[in-house]
Short mmCIF file of C-alpha atoms and ligand atoms in Angstrom, two decimals:
data_model
loop_
_atom_site.label_atom_id
_atom_site.label_comp_id
_atom_site.label_asym_id
_atom_site.label_seq_id
_atom_site.Cartn_x
_atom_site.Cartn_y
_atom_site.Cartn_z
CA MET A 1 15.11 -2.41 28.91
CA ARG A 2 12.43 -5.44 29.94
CA LEU A 3 9.61 -5.91 27.52
CA SER A 4 6.41 -8.70 27.86
CA ARG A 5 4.99 -9.11 24.35
CA ALA A 6 1.70 -7.80 24.82
CA MET A 7 2.96 -4.32 25.74
CA PRO A 8 5.42 -2.61 22.86
CA ALA A 9 6.96 0.39 24.10
CA TRP A 10 6.85 4.13 23.42
CA ALA A 11 9.88 6.49 23.67
CA ARG A 12 9.80 10.44 22.99
CA VAL A 13 13.00 11.75 22.52
CA ARG A 14 11.83 15.90 22.07
CA GLN A 15 10.83 18.61 24.03
CA TRP A 16 6.54 17.62 23.38
CA GLY A 17 5.72 21.99 22.71
CA LEU A 18 7.71 21.89 19.79
CA GLY A 19 5.85 18.73 18.16
CA LEU A 20 2.24 20.61 18.66
CA LEU A 21 3.28 24.30 17.50
CA VAL A 22 5.22 22.57 14.41
CA ALA A 23 1.72 20.21 14.00
CA LEU A 24 -0.88 23.29 14.33
CA PHE A 25 1.57 25.56 11.64
CA ALA A 26 1.58 21.71 9.33
CA ALA A 27 -2.52 21.22 9.85
CA GLY A 28 -2.69 24.38 8.38
CA ALA A 29 -0.69 25.01 5.60
CA TRP A 30 -2.31 21.17 4.34
CA ALA A 31 -5.73 21.50 3.85
CA ALA A 32 -5.68 18.76 1.85
CA ASP A 33 -2.80 16.33 3.12
CA TRP A 34 -4.44 12.80 4.41
CA SER A 35 -0.93 11.54 6.34
CA ARG A 36 -2.59 12.47 9.27
CA GLU A 37 -6.15 10.75 8.47
CA VAL A 38 -7.73 7.50 10.90
CA LEU A 39 -10.14 5.98 8.54
CA TYR A 40 -13.00 3.66 9.74
CA PHE A 41 -14.99 1.61 6.69
CA VAL A 42 -18.49 0.90 8.14
CA LEU A 43 -21.02 -1.18 5.29
CA VAL A 44 -24.02 0.66 6.64
CA ASP A 45 -26.55 -1.91 6.06
CA ARG A 46 -24.31 -4.28 9.04
CA PHE A 47 -24.08 -0.49 11.93
CA ALA A 48 -27.13 1.12 12.56
CA ASP A 49 -30.79 0.88 11.86
CA GLY A 50 -32.35 4.33 12.45
CA ASP A 51 -35.37 4.19 11.05
CA PRO A 52 -37.04 0.98 11.08
CA SER A 53 -39.78 2.41 7.91
CA ASN A 54 -37.64 0.73 5.32
CA ASN A 55 -36.87 -2.07 5.95
CA ARG A 56 -37.92 -4.20 3.22
CA GLY A 57 -37.02 -7.59 3.26
CA VAL A 58 -34.74 -7.75 6.71
CA ASP A 59 -33.83 -11.35 7.75
CA ARG A 60 -31.00 -11.14 10.42
CA ARG A 61 -30.96 -14.58 9.96
CA ASN A 62 -29.78 -14.56 6.87
CA PRO A 63 -26.39 -14.36 7.11
CA GLY A 64 -26.27 -13.24 3.15
CA GLY A 65 -29.46 -10.62 3.46
CA TRP A 66 -30.73 -7.09 4.98
CA HIS A 67 -30.23 -6.69 8.25
CA GLY A 68 -31.55 -2.94 9.17
CA GLY A 69 -28.88 -0.64 9.22
CA ASP A 70 -29.05 2.82 7.08
CA LEU A 71 -27.69 6.58 6.98
CA LYS A 72 -29.89 7.52 9.86
CA GLY A 73 -28.27 4.94 12.13
CA LEU A 74 -24.82 5.69 11.22
CA THR A 75 -25.48 9.36 12.09
CA ALA A 76 -26.86 8.45 15.19
CA GLN A 77 -23.83 6.53 16.46
CA LEU A 78 -21.16 9.40 14.79
CA ASP A 79 -19.71 10.12 18.43
CA GLU A 80 -18.76 6.15 18.87
CA LEU A 81 -16.55 7.05 16.02
CA ARG A 82 -15.49 10.79 17.51
CA ASP A 83 -15.13 8.97 20.54
CA LEU A 84 -13.03 6.11 19.09
CA GLY A 85 -10.12 9.68 17.40
CA VAL A 86 -11.02 8.29 13.56
CA THR A 87 -11.14 11.49 11.59
CA ALA A 88 -12.62 10.14 8.38
CA LEU A 89 -15.31 7.27 7.28
CA TRP A 90 -16.00 5.77 4.22
CA ILE A 91 -19.19 4.41 3.65
CA ASN A 92 -20.31 1.50 1.07
CA PRO A 93 -22.02 2.65 -2.17
CA VAL A 94 -25.55 3.71 -1.03
CA GLN A 95 -26.70 3.10 -4.61
CA LEU A 96 -29.92 0.72 -5.66
CA GLN A 97 -29.33 -2.66 -5.11
CA GLN A 98 -30.38 -4.96 -8.13
CA ALA A 99 -34.31 -6.29 -6.71
CA ARG A 100 -33.50 -9.81 -5.13
CA GLY A 101 -30.33 -11.50 -4.98
CA MET A 102 -28.33 -15.00 -5.31
CA PRO A 103 -28.52 -18.04 -4.58
CA ALA A 104 -24.79 -18.69 -2.23
CA GLN A 105 -22.51 -21.19 -0.67
CA ALA A 106 -20.11 -20.35 1.46
CA PRO A 107 -17.72 -23.31 4.36
CA GLY A 108 -19.55 -23.48 7.23
CA VAL A 109 -22.66 -21.73 6.32
CA GLN A 110 -25.81 -23.22 6.09
CA PRO A 111 -26.98 -22.27 1.88
CA PHE A 112 -28.75 -18.55 2.11
CA GLN A 113 -29.59 -16.03 0.12
CA HIS A 114 -26.81 -13.10 -1.41
CA GLU A 115 -28.43 -9.46 -0.89
CA GLY A 116 -26.77 -6.26 -2.71
CA PHE A 117 -26.70 -5.27 1.59
CA HIS A 118 -23.16 -4.31 0.53
CA GLY A 119 -23.49 -1.89 -2.35
CA TYR A 120 -21.71 -2.69 -4.59
CA TRP A 121 -25.09 -4.90 -7.28
CA ILE A 122 -25.85 -1.40 -8.86
CA HIS A 123 -29.43 -1.33 -10.04
CA ASP A 124 -29.47 2.44 -11.19
CA PHE A 125 -26.63 5.45 -10.72
CA GLN A 126 -28.90 7.40 -10.31
CA ALA A 127 -31.05 6.52 -7.60
CA MET A 128 -30.62 5.98 -4.21
CA GLU A 129 -31.06 2.55 -1.82
CA PRO A 130 -34.16 3.07 -0.20
CA ARG A 131 -33.14 1.08 2.31
CA PHE A 132 -30.06 3.05 3.36
CA GLY A 133 -32.09 6.53 2.63
CA SER A 134 -32.52 9.51 0.75
CA VAL A 135 -29.51 11.78 -0.27
CA ASP A 136 -31.31 14.10 2.39
CA ASP A 137 -29.46 11.34 4.79
CA LEU A 138 -26.29 11.18 2.84
CA LYS A 139 -25.75 14.85 3.34
CA ARG A 140 -27.06 15.05 6.93
CA LEU A 141 -24.09 12.37 7.99
CA VAL A 142 -21.70 14.33 6.01
CA ASP A 143 -22.99 17.44 8.01
CA ALA A 144 -22.70 15.84 11.32
CA ALA A 145 -19.83 13.73 10.95
CA ARG A 146 -17.93 17.64 9.44
CA GLU A 147 -18.98 19.11 13.19
CA ARG A 148 -17.51 15.95 14.54
CA GLY A 149 -14.42 16.83 12.95
CA ILE A 150 -15.07 13.27 10.17
CA LYS A 151 -14.29 13.54 6.89
CA VAL A 152 -17.10 11.06 4.74
CA LEU A 153 -15.38 8.72 1.52
CA LEU A 154 -18.00 7.41 -0.37
CA ASP A 155 -17.20 4.41 -2.29
CA VAL A 156 -18.25 4.32 -5.93
CA VAL A 157 -18.35 1.50 -8.22
CA TYR A 158 -17.57 2.31 -12.63
CA ASN A 159 -16.62 -1.35 -13.37
CA HIS A 160 -19.69 -3.10 -13.19
CA THR A 161 -23.54 -3.41 -12.29
CA GLY A 162 -25.79 -5.57 -10.59
CA TYR A 163 -26.54 -8.96 -11.89
CA THR A 164 -29.65 -7.22 -12.99
CA SER A 165 -30.06 -3.73 -13.61
CA ARG A 166 -32.25 -1.83 -15.64
CA TYR A 167 -28.64 -1.47 -18.18
CA SER A 168 -29.23 -4.81 -19.24
CA GLY A 169 -29.92 -5.03 -22.61
CA ARG A 170 -29.15 -0.63 -23.91
CA ARG A 171 -27.19 0.48 -25.76
CA THR A 172 -25.83 3.57 -27.50
CA ALA A 173 -27.01 5.54 -30.13
CA ASP A 174 -25.00 4.55 -32.83
CA GLY A 175 -26.23 1.35 -31.14
CA GLN A 176 -23.69 0.05 -29.16
CA PRO A 177 -24.91 -2.27 -26.23
CA TRP A 178 -23.44 -0.34 -22.47
CA ILE A 179 -22.40 -3.64 -21.15
CA ARG A 180 -20.13 -6.55 -22.23
CA LEU A 181 -21.09 -10.06 -20.49
CA GLY A 182 -19.06 -12.67 -19.15
CA GLU A 183 -15.82 -12.28 -22.02
CA GLY A 184 -12.73 -11.86 -21.04
CA ASN A 185 -10.26 -13.93 -18.92
CA CYS A 186 -9.11 -11.15 -15.67
CA GLU A 187 -5.87 -13.28 -15.43
CA VAL A 188 -5.33 -11.94 -19.43
CA ASP A 189 -7.45 -8.57 -19.77
CA ALA A 190 -8.19 -6.75 -16.23
CA VAL A 191 -10.67 -4.34 -18.37
CA THR A 192 -12.47 -6.57 -20.29
CA CYS A 193 -13.48 -9.41 -17.94
CA ALA A 194 -17.07 -9.67 -15.94
CA VAL A 195 -15.23 -9.12 -12.30
CA GLY A 196 -17.05 -11.83 -10.14
CA GLY A 197 -18.93 -12.77 -13.09
CA LEU A 198 -21.29 -8.83 -13.02
CA PRO A 199 -22.40 -7.04 -16.37
CA ASP A 200 -18.72 -5.63 -17.31
CA LEU A 201 -19.99 -2.15 -17.72
CA ARG A 202 -18.53 -0.27 -21.22
CA VAL A 203 -16.77 3.04 -19.87
CA GLU A 204 -14.35 3.60 -22.34
CA LEU A 205 -18.24 4.84 -24.69
CA PRO A 206 -17.86 8.25 -23.90
CA GLU A 207 -22.11 7.98 -23.68
CA VAL A 208 -21.31 5.15 -20.02
CA ARG A 209 -18.67 6.69 -18.85
CA ASP A 210 -20.91 10.34 -18.61
CA HIS A 211 -23.95 8.26 -17.19
CA VAL A 212 -21.77 6.88 -14.21
CA LEU A 213 -19.48 10.17 -14.06
CA ASP A 214 -22.01 12.22 -13.56
CA ALA A 215 -24.10 10.26 -11.21
CA ASN A 216 -21.56 10.07 -8.90
CA ILE A 217 -20.35 13.54 -9.35
CA ALA A 218 -23.89 14.74 -9.08
CA LEU A 219 -24.60 12.42 -5.81
CA ALA A 220 -21.21 14.00 -4.08
CA ARG A 221 -22.08 17.35 -4.75
CA GLN A 222 -25.06 17.12 -3.77
CA ALA A 223 -23.72 15.36 0.20
CA GLY A 224 -21.15 17.41 0.04
CA VAL A 225 -18.52 14.35 0.76
CA ALA A 226 -15.00 14.73 0.82
CA GLY A 227 -13.89 12.29 -1.63
CA PHE A 228 -14.72 8.92 -3.11
CA ARG A 229 -12.89 5.26 -2.68
CA LEU A 230 -12.55 3.58 -5.47
CA ASP A 231 -13.72 -0.03 -6.37
CA THR A 232 -12.33 -2.55 -9.10
CA TYR A 233 -9.87 -0.13 -9.43
CA LYS A 234 -7.89 -2.33 -11.80
CA HIS A 235 -10.63 -3.32 -13.97
CA ILE A 236 -10.94 -0.03 -15.32
CA GLY A 237 -8.31 1.85 -18.22
CA SER A 238 -6.32 4.78 -17.94
CA ASP A 239 -8.40 7.02 -19.91
CA PHE A 240 -11.00 6.67 -17.77
CA TRP A 241 -9.56 7.79 -15.02
CA ALA A 242 -7.75 10.18 -16.08
CA GLU A 243 -10.30 11.79 -17.14
CA HIS A 244 -11.88 11.30 -13.91
CA ARG A 245 -9.38 12.68 -12.04
CA ARG A 246 -9.93 15.83 -14.24
CA ARG A 247 -13.71 16.03 -13.89
CA THR A 248 -13.50 15.99 -10.26
CA ARG A 249 -11.21 18.25 -9.62
CA ASP A 250 -13.33 20.82 -11.95
CA GLN A 251 -16.45 20.14 -10.59
CA LEU A 252 -15.91 18.58 -6.69
CA GLY A 253 -12.82 20.71 -6.02
CA ARG A 254 -8.81 20.61 -5.99
CA ASP A 255 -8.94 18.58 -2.62
CA PHE A 256 -11.35 15.64 -3.77
CA PHE A 257 -9.52 13.28 -2.31
CA LEU A 258 -9.47 9.42 -4.73
CA LEU A 259 -8.90 5.93 -2.79
CA ALA A 260 -7.95 3.23 -4.72
CA GLU A 261 -8.84 -0.06 -4.58
CA TYR A 262 -6.01 -1.46 -6.43
CA TRP A 263 -6.34 -5.22 -5.71
CA GLY A 264 -2.74 -6.45 -4.57
CA GLY A 265 -1.60 -3.03 -4.25
CA THR A 266 1.31 -1.93 -2.56
CA ALA A 267 4.34 1.28 -2.81
CA GLN A 268 5.54 -0.10 -5.38
CA SER A 269 2.35 -1.28 -8.07
CA LEU A 270 0.44 1.49 -6.77
CA ASP A 271 3.40 4.42 -7.80
CA GLY A 272 2.34 4.63 -11.80
CA PHE A 273 -0.80 5.56 -10.63
CA PHE A 274 1.05 8.09 -8.29
CA GLU A 275 3.34 9.21 -11.45
CA ARG A 276 0.09 9.99 -13.19
CA ASP A 277 -1.28 11.44 -10.68
CA GLU A 278 -4.56 9.62 -11.39
CA VAL A 279 -5.43 9.10 -7.54
CA ASP A 280 -4.10 10.39 -4.03
CA SER A 281 -3.73 6.82 -2.62
CA GLY A 282 -4.35 2.62 -3.10
CA PHE A 283 -5.19 0.39 -0.34
CA ASP A 284 -1.64 -1.79 0.95
CA PHE A 285 -2.51 -4.87 0.48
CA SER A 286 0.46 -6.36 1.36
CA PHE A 287 0.56 -4.99 5.08
CA LYS A 288 -1.71 -7.44 6.84
CA GLY A 289 -0.72 -10.82 5.89
CA SER A 290 2.98 -9.90 6.59
CA CYS A 291 1.40 -8.92 9.97
CA GLU A 292 0.03 -11.64 10.71
CA ALA A 293 3.27 -13.86 9.79
CA TRP A 294 5.07 -11.98 11.37
CA VAL A 295 3.58 -12.29 14.88
CA GLN A 296 2.98 -15.52 14.91
CA GLY A 297 6.45 -16.34 14.61
CA ARG A 298 7.47 -16.71 10.40
CA GLY A 299 10.44 -14.97 9.53
CA ARG A 300 13.38 -13.01 11.42
CA SER A 301 12.47 -9.35 12.67
CA VAL A 302 14.75 -7.74 10.57
CA ALA A 303 13.34 -9.21 7.57
CA PHE A 304 10.26 -7.76 8.22
CA GLY A 305 11.01 -4.16 9.70
CA ALA A 306 13.19 -4.09 6.02
CA TYR A 307 9.33 -4.54 4.85
CA LEU A 308 7.68 -1.78 6.82
CA ARG A 309 10.49 0.45 5.17
CA SER A 310 10.41 -0.22 2.19
CA ARG A 311 6.63 0.83 2.45
CA HIS A 312 7.94 4.25 2.27
CA GLN A 313 9.26 4.34 -1.40
CA VAL A 314 5.76 5.57 -2.04
CA ARG A 315 5.82 9.21 -3.75
CA THR A 316 5.39 11.72 -1.38
CA GLY A 317 2.10 13.46 -1.30
CA TYR A 318 1.15 9.99 -1.97
CA HIS A 319 -0.90 7.61 0.32
CA LEU A 320 -0.89 4.38 1.09
CA ALA A 321 -4.42 2.88 3.15
CA HIS A 322 -3.04 0.31 4.95
CA TYR A 323 -5.69 -2.17 6.99
CA LEU A 324 -6.12 -5.59 9.17
CA SER A 325 -9.48 -6.62 8.14
CA SER A 326 -11.91 -5.97 5.15
CA HIS A 327 -14.94 -7.28 3.42
CA ASP A 328 -13.08 -9.34 0.76
CA GLU A 329 -10.92 -10.76 3.20
CA PRO A 330 -10.70 -12.99 6.32
CA MET A 331 -10.38 -10.93 9.26
CA MET A 332 -7.38 -10.99 10.98
CA LEU A 333 -8.13 -11.83 14.67
CA GLY A 334 -9.44 -15.08 12.50
CA ASN A 335 -6.26 -15.65 11.19
CA LEU A 336 -5.02 -15.35 14.47
CA GLY A 337 -7.18 -17.69 15.37
CA GLY A 338 -8.37 -15.81 18.35
CA ASP A 339 -5.15 -14.35 20.04
CA ARG A 340 -5.93 -10.78 20.87
CA GLU A 341 -2.67 -10.23 22.41
CA ARG A 342 -0.97 -10.99 19.15
CA PHE A 343 -3.42 -9.28 17.03
CA ARG A 344 -3.15 -5.72 19.74
CA LEU A 345 0.67 -6.67 18.32
CA CYS A 346 -0.14 -5.06 14.51
CA VAL A 347 -2.56 -2.89 15.75
CA ALA A 348 0.02 -1.37 17.32
CA LEU A 349 2.27 -1.50 13.66
CA GLN A 350 -0.42 -0.88 11.70
CA MET A 351 -0.97 2.64 14.10
CA THR A 352 2.76 3.19 14.28
CA SER A 353 3.29 2.74 10.11
CA LEU A 354 3.28 4.65 7.33
CA GLY A 355 -0.88 5.37 5.26
CA ILE A 356 -3.36 6.02 6.72
CA PRO A 357 -4.85 2.92 8.93
CA VAL A 358 -7.87 1.78 8.12
CA ILE A 359 -10.34 0.12 10.58
CA TYR A 360 -12.91 -2.55 9.71
CA TYR A 361 -15.68 -1.79 11.69
CA GLY A 362 -15.86 -3.30 14.62
CA GLU A 363 -12.63 -4.81 14.57
CA GLU A 364 -11.50 -2.18 17.66
CA VAL A 365 -14.09 -4.02 19.82
CA ALA A 366 -12.77 -7.70 18.60
CA ARG A 367 -15.33 -8.45 16.56
CA GLY A 368 -16.48 -12.09 15.75
CA GLY A 369 -16.56 -13.25 12.43
CA HIS A 370 -13.73 -14.52 10.22
CA ASP A 371 -14.44 -15.58 6.32
CA TRP A 372 -17.45 -14.50 4.54
CA PRO A 373 -20.17 -14.18 4.49
CA LEU A 374 -19.45 -13.99 8.04
CA ASN A 375 -16.74 -10.83 7.81
CA ARG A 376 -19.83 -8.94 6.85
CA ASN A 377 -21.63 -10.01 10.43
CA ASP A 378 -23.01 -6.95 12.80
CA MET A 379 -21.08 -4.31 14.50
CA PRO A 380 -21.43 -5.11 17.68
CA TRP A 381 -22.93 -3.03 20.08
CA GLY A 382 -23.43 -4.77 23.65
CA SER A 383 -26.18 -4.12 26.01
CA ARG A 384 -26.96 -1.23 24.05
CA ASP A 385 -30.32 -0.59 22.13
CA VAL A 386 -28.83 -0.50 18.82
CA LEU A 387 -29.87 -2.72 16.42
CA PRO A 388 -28.54 -4.99 13.99
CA GLY A 389 -25.99 -5.84 16.96
CA LYS A 390 -27.87 -5.30 19.59
CA GLY A 391 -26.91 -7.77 22.32
CA ILE A 392 -23.53 -8.86 20.31
CA PRO A 393 -20.65 -8.55 23.06
CA ARG A 394 -17.61 -6.16 22.58
CA ASP A 395 -13.99 -5.97 24.37
CA GLU A 396 -14.16 -2.84 25.29
CA ALA A 397 -10.51 -2.66 26.79
CA MET A 398 -9.59 -3.49 22.50
CA ARG A 399 -11.08 -0.38 22.68
CA SER A 400 -9.18 0.99 24.98
CA TYR A 401 -6.40 0.26 23.34
CA TYR A 402 -7.31 0.96 19.77
CA LYS A 403 -7.97 4.37 21.44
CA GLN A 404 -5.26 4.52 22.39
CA LEU A 405 -2.77 3.78 20.16
CA ILE A 406 -4.99 6.43 17.59
CA ALA A 407 -4.09 9.17 19.77
CA VAL A 408 -0.82 8.71 20.11
CA ARG A 409 -0.47 8.62 16.46
CA ARG A 410 -2.69 12.08 16.31
CA GLU A 411 0.42 13.20 19.03
CA HIS A 412 3.18 12.58 16.67
CA LEU A 413 4.28 13.85 13.87
CA ALA A 414 7.26 11.16 14.03
CA LEU A 415 4.49 8.55 12.97
CA THR A 416 2.36 9.29 10.93
CA ARG A 417 5.35 11.70 8.40
CA GLY A 418 7.77 10.53 9.97
CA SER A 419 11.17 8.71 8.02
CA PHE A 420 12.28 5.37 9.94
CA THR A 421 14.84 4.07 10.82
CA LEU A 422 15.29 0.02 11.05
CA LEU A 423 17.47 -0.57 14.89
CA THR A 424 16.75 -4.48 14.70
CA GLY A 425 19.55 -6.53 15.15
CA PRO A 426 19.89 -9.44 12.42
CA GLN A 427 19.14 -12.14 15.05
CA ASP A 428 17.50 -9.69 17.73
CA PRO A 429 13.59 -10.83 18.31
CA VAL A 430 12.39 -7.68 18.82
CA LEU A 431 11.38 -5.67 16.22
CA ALA A 432 12.45 -1.88 16.90
CA PHE A 433 12.42 1.04 14.77
CA LEU A 434 12.97 4.80 15.13
CA ARG A 435 10.43 7.23 13.09
CA ARG A 436 11.82 10.80 13.25
CA ASP A 437 10.13 14.02 11.62
CA ALA A 438 12.64 16.13 10.37
CA GLY A 439 10.47 19.16 10.54
CA SER A 440 9.27 19.34 14.48
CA GLY A 441 12.07 17.01 15.77
CA ASP A 442 9.33 15.28 16.89
CA GLN A 443 10.94 11.28 17.83
CA VAL A 444 9.48 7.73 18.69
CA LEU A 445 10.94 4.61 19.16
CA VAL A 446 8.96 1.78 18.34
CA LEU A 447 9.77 -1.62 20.32
CA VAL A 448 7.92 -4.79 19.95
CA ASN A 449 8.22 -8.10 21.54
CA ARG A 450 6.38 -10.98 19.82
CA GLU A 451 8.01 -13.63 21.72
CA ASP A 452 5.95 -15.49 24.79
CA ARG A 453 8.23 -13.98 27.24
CA PRO A 454 9.63 -11.04 28.46
CA VAL A 455 13.24 -10.42 26.58
CA GLU A 456 15.61 -7.86 27.18
CA VAL A 457 17.15 -5.53 24.40
CA ASP A 458 19.71 -3.27 23.04
CA VAL A 459 19.22 -0.78 20.80
CA PRO A 460 21.36 1.87 19.44
CA ALA A 461 20.94 5.48 20.66
CA GLY A 462 21.19 7.55 17.81
CA ASP A 463 23.07 11.18 17.55
CA SER A 464 19.29 12.98 17.23
CA TRP A 465 18.23 11.17 20.56
CA GLY A 466 19.00 14.54 22.34
CA ALA A 467 17.91 14.64 26.02
CA PRO A 468 18.77 10.75 27.85
CA ALA A 469 14.96 10.88 28.75
CA ALA A 470 11.85 9.85 27.22
CA ARG A 471 8.19 8.52 28.05
CA ASP A 472 6.49 5.45 27.67
CA ARG A 473 3.33 6.19 25.58
CA LEU A 474 1.89 3.10 26.08
CA ALA A 475 2.01 2.51 29.83
CA GLY A 476 2.62 5.78 30.90
CA GLY A 477 6.32 7.38 32.54
CA ALA A 478 10.25 8.15 32.17
CA VAL A 479 12.45 5.92 30.41
CA ALA A 480 15.48 6.20 31.28
CA LEU A 481 18.27 5.69 28.54
CA ALA A 482 21.66 5.04 28.35
CA1 LIG B 501 -33.53 0.34 8.43
#
């Protein structure tokens, strides 16, 4: 078949009805199975302002300042996420932030004041940041999301406080400081070092551990969130994470979901945590760079396919969460020099690959902003009257493409839990692989062409392909198989 670069082709090879039946059965039997979720990450301050009365110190011209978004605003825009097809929402930490920001500099940006708008500079674990909203606002978000079939993951920090906090100088009952200041080298000892120079909480001390655990668990229980995204996982020891797993399960339920931010995480490097059942999932830091390289012509297609296959080594019942952009890395579209056609190929690969796809807010409308701090800029709302991103243009065609791919992913068990068979030959320019779900018989053939021209490709049909007809899930229509 002929393929243009921008149009990966899909062919589903078995009866649709059987796949649908099995999908419904499986969803009921595995209430806590996150293999079919599509996760959307929002920096609350940068998304939607639903309450101007809490906009203390807001300066939307400051790339590191507060921009006014809040939980009420996010709640009011949940239909935007439901319409896109996402099934889970991850929001940044919402506890009270340090009172004043820090002077900051970045290439290409005027020196600016960096505030705690991102939520990771906590002053008090037991209080909410009023610019984000109240505990009731968080509960209303969770309830409104649940009505739309969307789970909410709350980001929590255990490793450090803000640069200033109510904990500085605090000591335990037997006189030990709560904080380690400026000690250690993260290259030598990740647990005792000060990440980004932030005061390191000594969570190995039971009094400190109980304070942060109790605060986060109480907030989760009050609001009814479905799980935690665990910040700076690498920088806390396994004893803490084992205790964390026990307590969250005991107090928040067996299905309470844990997603670890282990910097550099892959199927291989996360396996120890999965083996010890500390968490249910971890971010896959390898997908973004691998995809960027391949779509730009670096490396053979067969090697990239072998990499995708290696992601299937993840332990059964545990998940990799793979993303194209994040608040801690330059955004993919910028890394690709703004090439939206190549970006689309990575979107297609993200949505046809094993794991929990994570969409960084606004990426689905080709949000601009490349490196920090502009990778955390405002959600584009185009002509819609939503601040802070009112008037920022949106690529609606890109959003439609995301919608289509998310819908295809959610319809096919093969794409979420199926096996991976690489069909690319050593010299083939086109990447070809088959995803197959043995239980339902659902199969999807994925073909991706990174060349700047149409190419012809022969794909060896397996014995399991069955009926000699398939359906193109992107362009529509039948595909004849010979
Ligand atoms: Ca506000």
